[in-house]
Amino acid sequence: MDTIVEAVEDLKAGKLVIVVDDENRENEGDFVAISEYIKADTINFMITHGKGLVCTAVDREIAKRLGLVLMPTTHTDPFATAFTISVDHKKTTTGISAFDRATTIRALANPFSGKDDFHQPGHVFPLIAKDGGVFVRQGHTEAAVDLAKLCGATPSGTICEIIHSDGSMARLNDLEKMAEQFNIRIISVQQLVTYKITQNEEC
Ligand code: 5RP
Ligand code: CA
Ligand code: ZN
C-alpha cells in the first residue's frame, strides 16, 4: 500500500488512485480522481479498466446548491449509498461519452454552476458524502470527498468500481497487481481515517 501523502500528491497532479474499503464492508477497490481536474482521458481509463459505475461524490453544500436530491429509496441497500437523481450538463450531447461525462463532472465541481446547468436524469451519478467524511461513514463516497479536501480542491471526487476481467469484483490481490501494472497509487479508507486522526483533520 502507498501512503496518503503519496496518493494526495498524485491526485493533485490530476492522476487517479485506487481506494479500497474494509474487507468486511464492500471489499471493493474504486478508482478515485478529483472532480475539478477530471479529463475525458481519466473517465476513459475508468470505464475501460474499472468497468464499474462512474459516480461523483459531493459534499452536502454542493448537493444543496445544485438541487441534487436523493433517489427515492426504500432503504434496502445495506450500505445506504447516497445516490441522487443522475445528471448531465446541458452542454453535453447524449451525456455518456467520456468527454460528456468529464464535462458534467467538472461542472458539478464548479462553484459557479447552478441547478439550471444540468438535465435530470442523466449519465453521471452524484453521491452525497456525510458531513465528517470517513470519520462518520467509511465509504468510497466519503473517502473521495475527504481526498479532494486534502488536495485543497472543491470537495468532490469521482469514483468507479474496479471489476476483474472475469466479471467478478477485483479483490486486494488483483488491485495491487493493477496498481503496479499501471503505476497507480493504492490506499485504503482505513489509512485515510488514521491519517485524519494524526493530522487533527476535522473534514
Ligand atoms: C456506487 C457504489 C460504490 O460502492 C461506490 O464506491 C460508492 O459507494 P460507497 O460510498 O457505499 O462505498 O455503490 O457505484
Ligand atoms: Ca456499492
Ligand atoms: Zn464503494
JSON list of C-alpha atoms and ligand atoms in Angstrom, two decimals:
[
{"chain": "A", "resi": 1, "resn": "MET", "atom": "CA", "xyz": [0.00, 0.00, 0.00]},
{"chain": "A", "resi": 2, "resn": "ASP", "atom": "CA", "xyz": [1.08, 3.58, -0.62]},
{"chain": "A", "resi": 3, "resn": "THR", "atom": "CA", "xyz": [0.81, 6.49, 1.81]},
{"chain": "A", "resi": 4, "resn": "ILE", "atom": "CA", "xyz": [-1.96, 9.10, 1.92]},
{"chain": "A", "resi": 5, "resn": "VAL", "atom": "CA", "xyz": [0.65, 11.77, 1.21]},
{"chain": "A", "resi": 6, "resn": "GLU", "atom": "CA", "xyz": [1.76, 9.94, -1.95]},
{"chain": "A", "resi": 7, "resn": "ALA", "atom": "CA", "xyz": [-1.85, 9.48, -3.06]},
{"chain": "A", "resi": 8, "resn": "VAL", "atom": "CA", "xyz": [-2.66, 13.16, -2.48]},
{"chain": "A", "resi": 9, "resn": "GLU", "atom": "CA", "xyz": [0.43, 14.17, -4.47]},
{"chain": "A", "resi": 10, "resn": "ASP", "atom": "CA", "xyz": [-0.78, 12.13, -7.46]},
{"chain": "A", "resi": 11, "resn": "LEU", "atom": "CA", "xyz": [-4.37, 13.33, -7.14]},
{"chain": "A", "resi": 12, "resn": "LYS", "atom": "CA", "xyz": [-3.18, 16.94, -7.13]},
{"chain": "A", "resi": 13, "resn": "ALA", "atom": "CA", "xyz": [-1.33, 16.17, -10.37]},
{"chain": "A", "resi": 14, "resn": "GLY", "atom": "CA", "xyz": [-4.65, 15.03, -11.90]},
{"chain": "A", "resi": 15, "resn": "LYS", "atom": "CA", "xyz": [-3.89, 11.30, -11.68]},
{"chain": "A", "resi": 16, "resn": "LEU", "atom": "CA", "xyz": [-6.24, 8.72, -10.28]},
{"chain": "A", "resi": 17, "resn": "VAL", "atom": "CA", "xyz": [-5.61, 6.38, -7.35]},
{"chain": "A", "resi": 18, "resn": "ILE", "atom": "CA", "xyz": [-7.20, 3.14, -6.13]},
{"chain": "A", "resi": 19, "resn": "VAL", "atom": "CA", "xyz": [-9.04, 3.27, -2.79]},
{"chain": "A", "resi": 20, "resn": "VAL", "atom": "CA", "xyz": [-10.05, 0.02, -1.08]},
{"chain": "A", "resi": 21, "resn": "ASP", "atom": "CA", "xyz": [-12.65, -0.13, 1.66]},
{"chain": "A", "resi": 22, "resn": "ASP", "atom": "CA", "xyz": [-12.72, -2.65, 4.52]},
{"chain": "A", "resi": 23, "resn": "GLU", "atom": "CA", "xyz": [-12.83, -6.35, 3.60]},
{"chain": "A", "resi": 24, "resn": "ASN", "atom": "CA", "xyz": [-15.81, -6.67, 5.95]},
{"chain": "A", "resi": 25, "resn": "ARG", "atom": "CA", "xyz": [-17.63, -3.85, 4.18]},
{"chain": "A", "resi": 26, "resn": "GLU", "atom": "CA", "xyz": [-17.89, -3.90, 0.35]},
{"chain": "A", "resi": 27, "resn": "ASN", "atom": "CA", "xyz": [-14.35, -5.28, -0.01]},
{"chain": "A", "resi": 28, "resn": "GLU", "atom": "CA", "xyz": [-14.06, -3.31, -3.25]},
{"chain": "A", "resi": 29, "resn": "GLY", "atom": "CA", "xyz": [-11.50, -1.07, -4.89]},
{"chain": "A", "resi": 30, "resn": "ASP", "atom": "CA", "xyz": [-12.59, 2.09, -6.68]},
{"chain": "A", "resi": 31, "resn": "PHE", "atom": "CA", "xyz": [-10.62, 4.39, -8.93]},
{"chain": "A", "resi": 32, "resn": "VAL", "atom": "CA", "xyz": [-10.78, 7.87, -7.42]},
{"chain": "A", "resi": 33, "resn": "ALA", "atom": "CA", "xyz": [-9.90, 11.17, -9.10]},
{"chain": "A", "resi": 34, "resn": "ILE", "atom": "CA", "xyz": [-10.51, 14.79, -8.14]},
{"chain": "A", "resi": 35, "resn": "SER", "atom": "CA", "xyz": [-13.60, 16.07, -9.95]},
{"chain": "A", "resi": 36, "resn": "GLU", "atom": "CA", "xyz": [-12.37, 19.55, -10.78]},
{"chain": "A", "resi": 37, "resn": "TYR", "atom": "CA", "xyz": [-9.28, 18.11, -12.51]},
{"chain": "A", "resi": 38, "resn": "ILE", "atom": "CA", "xyz": [-11.16, 15.38, -14.43]},
{"chain": "A", "resi": 39, "resn": "LYS", "atom": "CA", "xyz": [-10.38, 14.98, -18.12]},
{"chain": "A", "resi": 40, "resn": "ALA", "atom": "CA", "xyz": [-12.02, 12.71, -20.67]},
{"chain": "A", "resi": 41, "resn": "ASP", "atom": "CA", "xyz": [-8.87, 10.52, -20.59]},
{"chain": "A", "resi": 42, "resn": "THR", "atom": "CA", "xyz": [-9.41, 9.79, -16.90]},
{"chain": "A", "resi": 43, "resn": "ILE", "atom": "CA", "xyz": [-13.03, 8.77, -17.48]},
{"chain": "A", "resi": 44, "resn": "ASN", "atom": "CA", "xyz": [-11.98, 6.63, -20.43]},
{"chain": "A", "resi": 45, "resn": "PHE", "atom": "CA", "xyz": [-9.41, 4.86, -18.23]},
{"chain": "A", "resi": 46, "resn": "MET", "atom": "CA", "xyz": [-12.02, 4.29, -15.51]},
{"chain": "A", "resi": 47, "resn": "ILE", "atom": "CA", "xyz": [-14.60, 2.78, -17.84]},
{"chain": "A", "resi": 48, "resn": "THR", "atom": "CA", "xyz": [-12.02, 0.70, -19.73]},
{"chain": "A", "resi": 49, "resn": "HIS", "atom": "CA", "xyz": [-10.13, -0.74, -16.76]},
{"chain": "A", "resi": 50, "resn": "GLY", "atom": "CA", "xyz": [-12.59, -0.24, -13.88]},
{"chain": "A", "resi": 51, "resn": "LYS", "atom": "CA", "xyz": [-15.82, -1.06, -15.70]},
{"chain": "A", "resi": 52, "resn": "GLY", "atom": "CA", "xyz": [-17.98, -0.07, -12.73]},
{"chain": "A", "resi": 53, "resn": "LEU", "atom": "CA", "xyz": [-20.38, 2.82, -12.35]},
{"chain": "A", "resi": 54, "resn": "VAL", "atom": "CA", "xyz": [-18.93, 6.31, -12.64]},
{"chain": "A", "resi": 55, "resn": "CYS", "atom": "CA", "xyz": [-20.23, 8.36, -9.70]},
{"chain": "A", "resi": 56, "resn": "THR", "atom": "CA", "xyz": [-19.33, 11.82, -8.46]},
{"chain": "A", "resi": 57, "resn": "ALA", "atom": "CA", "xyz": [-19.21, 12.25, -4.70]},
{"chain": "A", "resi": 58, "resn": "VAL", "atom": "CA", "xyz": [-20.02, 15.75, -3.48]},
{"chain": "A", "resi": 59, "resn": "ASP", "atom": "CA", "xyz": [-20.41, 17.32, -0.06]},
{"chain": "A", "resi": 60, "resn": "ARG", "atom": "CA", "xyz": [-23.81, 18.38, 1.29]},
{"chain": "A", "resi": 61, "resn": "GLU", "atom": "CA", "xyz": [-23.31, 22.04, 0.37]},
{"chain": "A", "resi": 62, "resn": "ILE", "atom": "CA", "xyz": [-22.68, 21.30, -3.31]},
{"chain": "A", "resi": 63, "resn": "ALA", "atom": "CA", "xyz": [-25.69, 18.99, -3.39]},
{"chain": "A", "resi": 64, "resn": "LYS", "atom": "CA", "xyz": [-27.86, 21.70, -1.86]},
{"chain": "A", "resi": 65, "resn": "ARG", "atom": "CA", "xyz": [-26.65, 24.44, -4.22]},
{"chain": "A", "resi": 66, "resn": "LEU", "atom": "CA", "xyz": [-27.17, 22.24, -7.29]},
{"chain": "A", "resi": 67, "resn": "GLY", "atom": "CA", "xyz": [-30.54, 20.92, -6.12]},
{"chain": "A", "resi": 68, "resn": "LEU", "atom": "CA", "xyz": [-29.31, 17.31, -6.15]},
{"chain": "A", "resi": 69, "resn": "VAL", "atom": "CA", "xyz": [-31.98, 15.29, -4.40]},
{"chain": "A", "resi": 70, "resn": "LEU", "atom": "CA", "xyz": [-31.62, 11.73, -3.21]},
{"chain": "A", "resi": 71, "resn": "MET", "atom": "CA", "xyz": [-33.14, 9.00, -5.36]},
{"chain": "A", "resi": 72, "resn": "PRO", "atom": "CA", "xyz": [-36.37, 7.69, -3.93]},
{"chain": "A", "resi": 73, "resn": "THR", "atom": "CA", "xyz": [-35.27, 4.80, -1.74]},
{"chain": "A", "resi": 74, "resn": "THR", "atom": "CA", "xyz": [-36.87, 2.06, 0.20]},
{"chain": "A", "resi": 75, "resn": "HIS", "atom": "CA", "xyz": [-33.66, 1.81, 2.26]},
{"chain": "A", "resi": 76, "resn": "THR", "atom": "CA", "xyz": [-32.88, -1.72, 1.18]},
{"chain": "A", "resi": 77, "resn": "ASP", "atom": "CA", "xyz": [-29.23, -1.00, 0.27]},
{"chain": "A", "resi": 78, "resn": "PRO", "atom": "CA", "xyz": [-27.20, -2.35, 3.22]},
{"chain": "A", "resi": 79, "resn": "PHE", "atom": "CA", "xyz": [-24.53, 0.33, 2.67]},
{"chain": "A", "resi": 80, "resn": "ALA", "atom": "CA", "xyz": [-27.05, 3.16, 2.20]},
{"chain": "A", "resi": 81, "resn": "THR", "atom": "CA", "xyz": [-25.05, 4.69, -0.65]},
{"chain": "A", "resi": 82, "resn": "ALA", "atom": "CA", "xyz": [-26.46, 8.21, -1.07]},
{"chain": "A", "resi": 83, "resn": "PHE", "atom": "CA", "xyz": [-27.35, 8.27, -4.78]},
{"chain": "A", "resi": 84, "resn": "THR", "atom": "CA", "xyz": [-29.07, 11.39, -6.04]},
{"chain": "A", "resi": 85, "resn": "ILE", "atom": "CA", "xyz": [-31.04, 11.64, -9.28]},
{"chain": "A", "resi": 86, "resn": "SER", "atom": "CA", "xyz": [-28.44, 11.39, -12.06]},
{"chain": "A", "resi": 87, "resn": "VAL", "atom": "CA", "xyz": [-27.40, 14.42, -14.12]},
{"chain": "A", "resi": 88, "resn": "ASP", "atom": "CA", "xyz": [-25.94, 15.59, -17.45]},
{"chain": "A", "resi": 89, "resn": "HIS", "atom": "CA", "xyz": [-24.56, 19.06, -18.04]},
{"chain": "A", "resi": 90, "resn": "LYS", "atom": "CA", "xyz": [-26.69, 20.92, -20.57]},
{"chain": "A", "resi": 91, "resn": "LYS", "atom": "CA", "xyz": [-23.67, 21.44, -22.83]},
{"chain": "A", "resi": 92, "resn": "THR", "atom": "CA", "xyz": [-23.35, 17.66, -23.40]},
{"chain": "A", "resi": 93, "resn": "THR", "atom": "CA", "xyz": [-24.97, 15.71, -26.23]},
{"chain": "A", "resi": 94, "resn": "THR", "atom": "CA", "xyz": [-26.03, 12.19, -25.20]},
{"chain": "A", "resi": 95, "resn": "GLY", "atom": "CA", "xyz": [-24.16, 12.58, -21.91]},
{"chain": "A", "resi": 96, "resn": "ILE", "atom": "CA", "xyz": [-22.45, 9.19, -21.91]},
{"chain": "A", "resi": 97, "resn": "SER", "atom": "CA", "xyz": [-19.16, 9.67, -23.79]},
{"chain": "A", "resi": 98, "resn": "ALA", "atom": "CA", "xyz": [-16.02, 10.12, -21.73]},
{"chain": "A", "resi": 99, "resn": "PHE", "atom": "CA", "xyz": [-15.94, 13.72, -22.98]},
{"chain": "A", "resi": 100, "resn": "ASP", "atom": "CA", "xyz": [-19.55, 14.38, -21.97]},
{"chain": "A", "resi": 101, "resn": "ARG", "atom": "CA", "xyz": [-19.15, 12.79, -18.56]},
{"chain": "A", "resi": 102, "resn": "ALA", "atom": "CA", "xyz": [-15.96, 14.78, -17.91]},
{"chain": "A", "resi": 103, "resn": "THR", "atom": "CA", "xyz": [-17.85, 17.98, -18.82]},
{"chain": "A", "resi": 104, "resn": "THR", "atom": "CA", "xyz": [-20.67, 17.10, -16.41]},
{"chain": "A", "resi": 105, "resn": "ILE", "atom": "CA", "xyz": [-18.28, 16.17, -13.61]},
{"chain": "A", "resi": 106, "resn": "ARG", "atom": "CA", "xyz": [-16.18, 19.34, -13.90]},
{"chain": "A", "resi": 107, "resn": "ALA", "atom": "CA", "xyz": [-19.41, 21.34, -13.83]},
{"chain": "A", "resi": 108, "resn": "LEU", "atom": "CA", "xyz": [-20.53, 19.53, -10.67]},
{"chain": "A", "resi": 109, "resn": "ALA", "atom": "CA", "xyz": [-17.29, 20.71, -9.07]},
{"chain": "A", "resi": 110, "resn": "ASN", "atom": "CA", "xyz": [-17.50, 24.24, -10.43]},
{"chain": "A", "resi": 111, "resn": "PRO", "atom": "CA", "xyz": [-18.53, 26.72, -7.71]},
{"chain": "A", "resi": 112, "resn": "PHE", "atom": "CA", "xyz": [-20.20, 28.90, -10.37]},
{"chain": "A", "resi": 113, "resn": "SER", "atom": "CA", "xyz": [-22.52, 26.11, -11.55]},
{"chain": "A", "resi": 114, "resn": "GLY", "atom": "CA", "xyz": [-26.20, 26.18, -10.65]},
{"chain": "A", "resi": 115, "resn": "LYS", "atom": "CA", "xyz": [-29.14, 23.83, -10.71]},
{"chain": "A", "resi": 116, "resn": "ASP", "atom": "CA", "xyz": [-30.26, 25.06, -14.15]},
{"chain": "A", "resi": 117, "resn": "ASP", "atom": "CA", "xyz": [-26.99, 23.95, -15.76]},
{"chain": "A", "resi": 118, "resn": "PHE", "atom": "CA", "xyz": [-28.00, 20.27, -15.58]},
{"chain": "A", "resi": 119, "resn": "HIS", "atom": "CA", "xyz": [-30.57, 17.93, -17.09]},
{"chain": "A", "resi": 120, "resn": "GLN", "atom": "CA", "xyz": [-32.04, 15.20, -14.88]},
{"chain": "A", "resi": 121, "resn": "PRO", "atom": "CA", "xyz": [-31.90, 12.24, -15.18]},
{"chain": "A", "resi": 122, "resn": "GLY", "atom": "CA", "xyz": [-28.52, 11.87, -16.86]},
{"chain": "A", "resi": 123, "resn": "HIS", "atom": "CA", "xyz": [-25.44, 9.70, -17.07]},
{"chain": "A", "resi": 124, "resn": "VAL", "atom": "CA", "xyz": [-23.37, 10.82, -14.07]},
{"chain": "A", "resi": 125, "resn": "PHE", "atom": "CA", "xyz": [-24.46, 9.65, -10.63]},
{"chain": "A", "resi": 126, "resn": "PRO", "atom": "CA", "xyz": [-23.85, 12.13, -7.82]},
{"chain": "A", "resi": 127, "resn": "LEU", "atom": "CA", "xyz": [-23.46, 10.72, -4.32]},
{"chain": "A", "resi": 128, "resn": "ILE", "atom": "CA", "xyz": [-23.75, 12.88, -1.20]},
{"chain": "A", "resi": 129, "resn": "ALA", "atom": "CA", "xyz": [-20.99, 12.39, 1.37]},
{"chain": "A", "resi": 130, "resn": "LYS", "atom": "CA", "xyz": [-21.78, 12.53, 5.06]},
{"chain": "A", "resi": 131, "resn": "ASP", "atom": "CA", "xyz": [-20.51, 15.56, 6.97]},
{"chain": "A", "resi": 132, "resn": "GLY", "atom": "CA", "xyz": [-17.44, 14.42, 8.89]},
{"chain": "A", "resi": 133, "resn": "GLY", "atom": "CA", "xyz": [-16.34, 12.22, 5.96]},
{"chain": "A", "resi": 134, "resn": "VAL", "atom": "CA", "xyz": [-14.63, 8.90, 6.73]},
{"chain": "A", "resi": 135, "resn": "PHE", "atom": "CA", "xyz": [-14.93, 9.58, 10.47]},
{"chain": "A", "resi": 136, "resn": "VAL", "atom": "CA", "xyz": [-18.70, 9.10, 10.09]},
{"chain": "A", "resi": 137, "resn": "ARG", "atom": "CA", "xyz": [-19.00, 6.65, 7.18]},
{"chain": "A", "resi": 138, "resn": "GLN", "atom": "CA", "xyz": [-16.16, 4.56, 5.77]},
{"chain": "A", "resi": 139, "resn": "GLY", "atom": "CA", "xyz": [-17.45, 4.51, 2.18]},
{"chain": "A", "resi": 140, "resn": "HIS", "atom": "CA", "xyz": [-15.75, 5.40, -1.06]},
{"chain": "A", "resi": 141, "resn": "THR", "atom": "CA", "xyz": [-18.12, 8.39, -1.23]},
{"chain": "A", "resi": 142, "resn": "GLU", "atom": "CA", "xyz": [-16.66, 9.99, 1.90]},
{"chain": "A", "resi": 143, "resn": "ALA", "atom": "CA", "xyz": [-13.10, 8.93, 1.00]},
{"chain": "A", "resi": 144, "resn": "ALA", "atom": "CA", "xyz": [-13.38, 10.73, -2.35]},
{"chain": "A", "resi": 145, "resn": "VAL", "atom": "CA", "xyz": [-14.64, 13.97, -0.78]},
{"chain": "A", "resi": 146, "resn": "ASP", "atom": "CA", "xyz": [-12.05, 13.83, 2.03]},
{"chain": "A", "resi": 147, "resn": "LEU", "atom": "CA", "xyz": [-9.25, 13.29, -0.51]},
{"chain": "A", "resi": 148, "resn": "ALA", "atom": "CA", "xyz": [-10.47, 16.28, -2.56]},
{"chain": "A", "resi": 149, "resn": "LYS", "atom": "CA", "xyz": [-10.36, 18.41, 0.61]},
{"chain": "A", "resi": 150, "resn": "LEU", "atom": "CA", "xyz": [-6.83, 17.20, 1.39]},
{"chain": "A", "resi": 151, "resn": "CYS", "atom": "CA", "xyz": [-5.88, 18.32, -2.14]},
{"chain": "A", "resi": 152, "resn": "GLY", "atom": "CA", "xyz": [-7.30, 21.77, -1.44]},
{"chain": "A", "resi": 153, "resn": "ALA", "atom": "CA", "xyz": [-9.80, 21.20, -4.26]},
{"chain": "A", "resi": 154, "resn": "THR", "atom": "CA", "xyz": [-13.57, 21.62, -4.46]},
{"chain": "A", "resi": 155, "resn": "PRO", "atom": "CA", "xyz": [-14.95, 18.87, -2.18]},
{"chain": "A", "resi": 156, "resn": "SER", "atom": "CA", "xyz": [-15.84, 16.42, -4.91]},
{"chain": "A", "resi": 157, "resn": "GLY", "atom": "CA", "xyz": [-14.20, 13.24, -6.11]},
{"chain": "A", "resi": 158, "resn": "THR", "atom": "CA", "xyz": [-15.18, 10.93, -8.94]},
{"chain": "A", "resi": 159, "resn": "ILE", "atom": "CA", "xyz": [-15.12, 7.19, -8.45]},
{"chain": "A", "resi": 160, "resn": "CYS", "atom": "CA", "xyz": [-15.61, 3.94, -10.39]},
{"chain": "A", "resi": 161, "resn": "GLU", "atom": "CA", "xyz": [-15.57, 0.41, -9.03]},
{"chain": "A", "resi": 162, "resn": "ILE", "atom": "CA", "xyz": [-12.96, -1.99, -10.39]},
{"chain": "A", "resi": 163, "resn": "ILE", "atom": "CA", "xyz": [-14.28, -5.23, -11.85]},
{"chain": "A", "resi": 164, "resn": "HIS", "atom": "CA", "xyz": [-11.95, -8.15, -12.59]},
{"chain": "A", "resi": 165, "resn": "SER", "atom": "CA", "xyz": [-11.54, -9.40, -16.17]},
{"chain": "A", "resi": 166, "resn": "ASP", "atom": "CA", "xyz": [-13.74, -12.44, -15.34]},
{"chain": "A", "resi": 167, "resn": "GLY", "atom": "CA", "xyz": [-16.61, -10.19, -14.27]},
{"chain": "A", "resi": 168, "resn": "SER", "atom": "CA", "xyz": [-16.21, -10.68, -10.52]},
{"chain": "A", "resi": 169, "resn": "MET", "atom": "CA", "xyz": [-15.19, -7.82, -8.23]},
{"chain": "A", "resi": 170, "resn": "ALA", "atom": "CA", "xyz": [-11.44, -7.24, -8.12]},
{"chain": "A", "resi": 171, "resn": "ARG", "atom": "CA", "xyz": [-10.08, -8.00, -4.65]},
{"chain": "A", "resi": 172, "resn": "LEU", "atom": "CA", "xyz": [-6.99, -6.65, -2.90]},
{"chain": "A", "resi": 173, "resn": "ASN", "atom": "CA", "xyz": [-4.57, -9.03, -4.60]},
{"chain": "A", "resi": 174, "resn": "ASP", "atom": "CA", "xyz": [-5.89, -8.12, -8.08]},
{"chain": "A", "resi": 175, "resn": "LEU", "atom": "CA", "xyz": [-5.99, -4.44, -7.19]},
{"chain": "A", "resi": 176, "resn": "GLU", "atom": "CA", "xyz": [-2.36, -4.43, -6.04]},
{"chain": "A", "resi": 177, "resn": "LYS", "atom": "CA", "xyz": [-1.33, -6.06, -9.33]},
{"chain": "A", "resi": 178, "resn": "MET", "atom": "CA", "xyz": [-3.31, -3.46, -11.27]},
{"chain": "A", "resi": 179, "resn": "ALA", "atom": "CA", "xyz": [-1.72, -0.64, -9.28]},
{"chain": "A", "resi": 180, "resn": "GLU", "atom": "CA", "xyz": [1.71, -1.98, -10.19]},
{"chain": "A", "resi": 181, "resn": "GLN", "atom": "CA", "xyz": [0.79, -2.57, -13.84]},
{"chain": "A", "resi": 182, "resn": "PHE", "atom": "CA", "xyz": [-0.46, 0.98, -14.35]},
{"chain": "A", "resi": 183, "resn": "ASN", "atom": "CA", "xyz": [1.81, 2.69, -11.81]},
{"chain": "A", "resi": 184, "resn": "ILE", "atom": "CA", "xyz": [-1.17, 3.90, -9.76]},
{"chain": "A", "resi": 185, "resn": "ARG", "atom": "CA", "xyz": [-1.11, 4.56, -6.01]},
{"chain": "A", "resi": 186, "resn": "ILE", "atom": "CA", "xyz": [-3.27, 2.31, -3.85]},
{"chain": "A", "resi": 187, "resn": "ILE", "atom": "CA", "xyz": [-4.56, 3.28, -0.38]},
{"chain": "A", "resi": 188, "resn": "SER", "atom": "CA", "xyz": [-7.33, 2.20, 1.98]},
{"chain": "A", "resi": 189, "resn": "VAL", "atom": "CA", "xyz": [-10.20, 4.07, 3.60]},
{"chain": "A", "resi": 190, "resn": "GLN", "atom": "CA", "xyz": [-8.81, 2.94, 6.97]},
{"chain": "A", "resi": 191, "resn": "GLN", "atom": "CA", "xyz": [-5.46, 4.60, 6.20]},
{"chain": "A", "resi": 192, "resn": "LEU", "atom": "CA", "xyz": [-7.39, 7.81, 5.49]},
{"chain": "A", "resi": 193, "resn": "VAL", "atom": "CA", "xyz": [-9.16, 7.59, 8.87]},
{"chain": "A", "resi": 194, "resn": "THR", "atom": "CA", "xyz": [-5.82, 7.15, 10.61]},
{"chain": "A", "resi": 195, "resn": "TYR", "atom": "CA", "xyz": [-4.21, 9.96, 8.61]},
{"chain": "A", "resi": 196, "resn": "LYS", "atom": "CA", "xyz": [-7.01, 12.37, 9.51]},
{"chain": "A", "resi": 197, "resn": "ILE", "atom": "CA", "xyz": [-6.66, 11.49, 13.18]},
{"chain": "A", "resi": 198, "resn": "THR", "atom": "CA", "xyz": [-2.90, 12.08, 13.14]},
{"chain": "A", "resi": 199, "resn": "GLN", "atom": "CA", "xyz": [-3.31, 15.37, 11.27]},
{"chain": "A", "resi": 200, "resn": "ASN", "atom": "CA", "xyz": [-6.17, 16.51, 13.52]},
{"chain": "A", "resi": 201, "resn": "GLU", "atom": "CA", "xyz": [-8.24, 16.93, 10.39]},
{"chain": "A", "resi": 202, "resn": "GLU", "atom": "CA", "xyz": [-11.87, 17.76, 11.01]},
{"chain": "A", "resi": 203, "resn": "CYS", "atom": "CA", "xyz": [-13.13, 17.40, 7.45]},
{"chain": "B", "resi": 1, "resn": "5RP", "atom": "C1", "xyz": [-21.66, 3.29, -6.44]},
{"chain": "B", "resi": 1, "resn": "5RP", "atom": "C2", "xyz": [-21.31, 2.35, -5.37]},
{"chain": "B", "resi": 1, "resn": "5RP", "atom": "C3", "xyz": [-19.91, 2.22, -4.95]},
{"chain": "B", "resi": 1, "resn": "5RP", "atom": "O1", "xyz": [-19.76, 1.27, -3.94]},
{"chain": "B", "resi": 1, "resn": "5RP", "atom": "C4", "xyz": [-19.20, 3.49, -4.57]},
{"chain": "B", "resi": 1, "resn": "5RP", "atom": "O2", "xyz": [-17.94, 3.11, -4.05]},
{"chain": "B", "resi": 1, "resn": "5RP", "atom": "C5", "xyz": [-19.90, 4.39, -3.58]},
{"chain": "B", "resi": 1, "resn": "5RP", "atom": "O3", "xyz": [-20.47, 3.71, -2.51]},
{"chain": "B", "resi": 1, "resn": "5RP", "atom": "P1", "xyz": [-19.94, 3.68, -1.02]},
{"chain": "B", "resi": 1, "resn": "5RP", "atom": "O4", "xyz": [-19.76, 5.10, -0.55]},
{"chain": "B", "resi": 1, "resn": "5RP", "atom": "O5", "xyz": [-21.08, 2.97, -0.30]},
{"chain": "B", "resi": 1, "resn": "5RP", "atom": "O6", "xyz": [-18.65, 2.89, -0.97]},
{"chain": "B", "resi": 1, "resn": "5RP", "atom": "O7", "xyz": [-22.12, 1.59, -4.94]},
{"chain": "B", "resi": 1, "resn": "5RP", "atom": "O8", "xyz": [-21.28, 2.78, -7.66]},
{"chain": "B", "resi": 2, "resn": "CA", "atom": "CA", "xyz": [-21.61, -0.22, -3.72]},
{"chain": "B", "resi": 3, "resn": "ZN", "atom": "ZN", "xyz": [-17.94, 1.69, -2.60]}
]
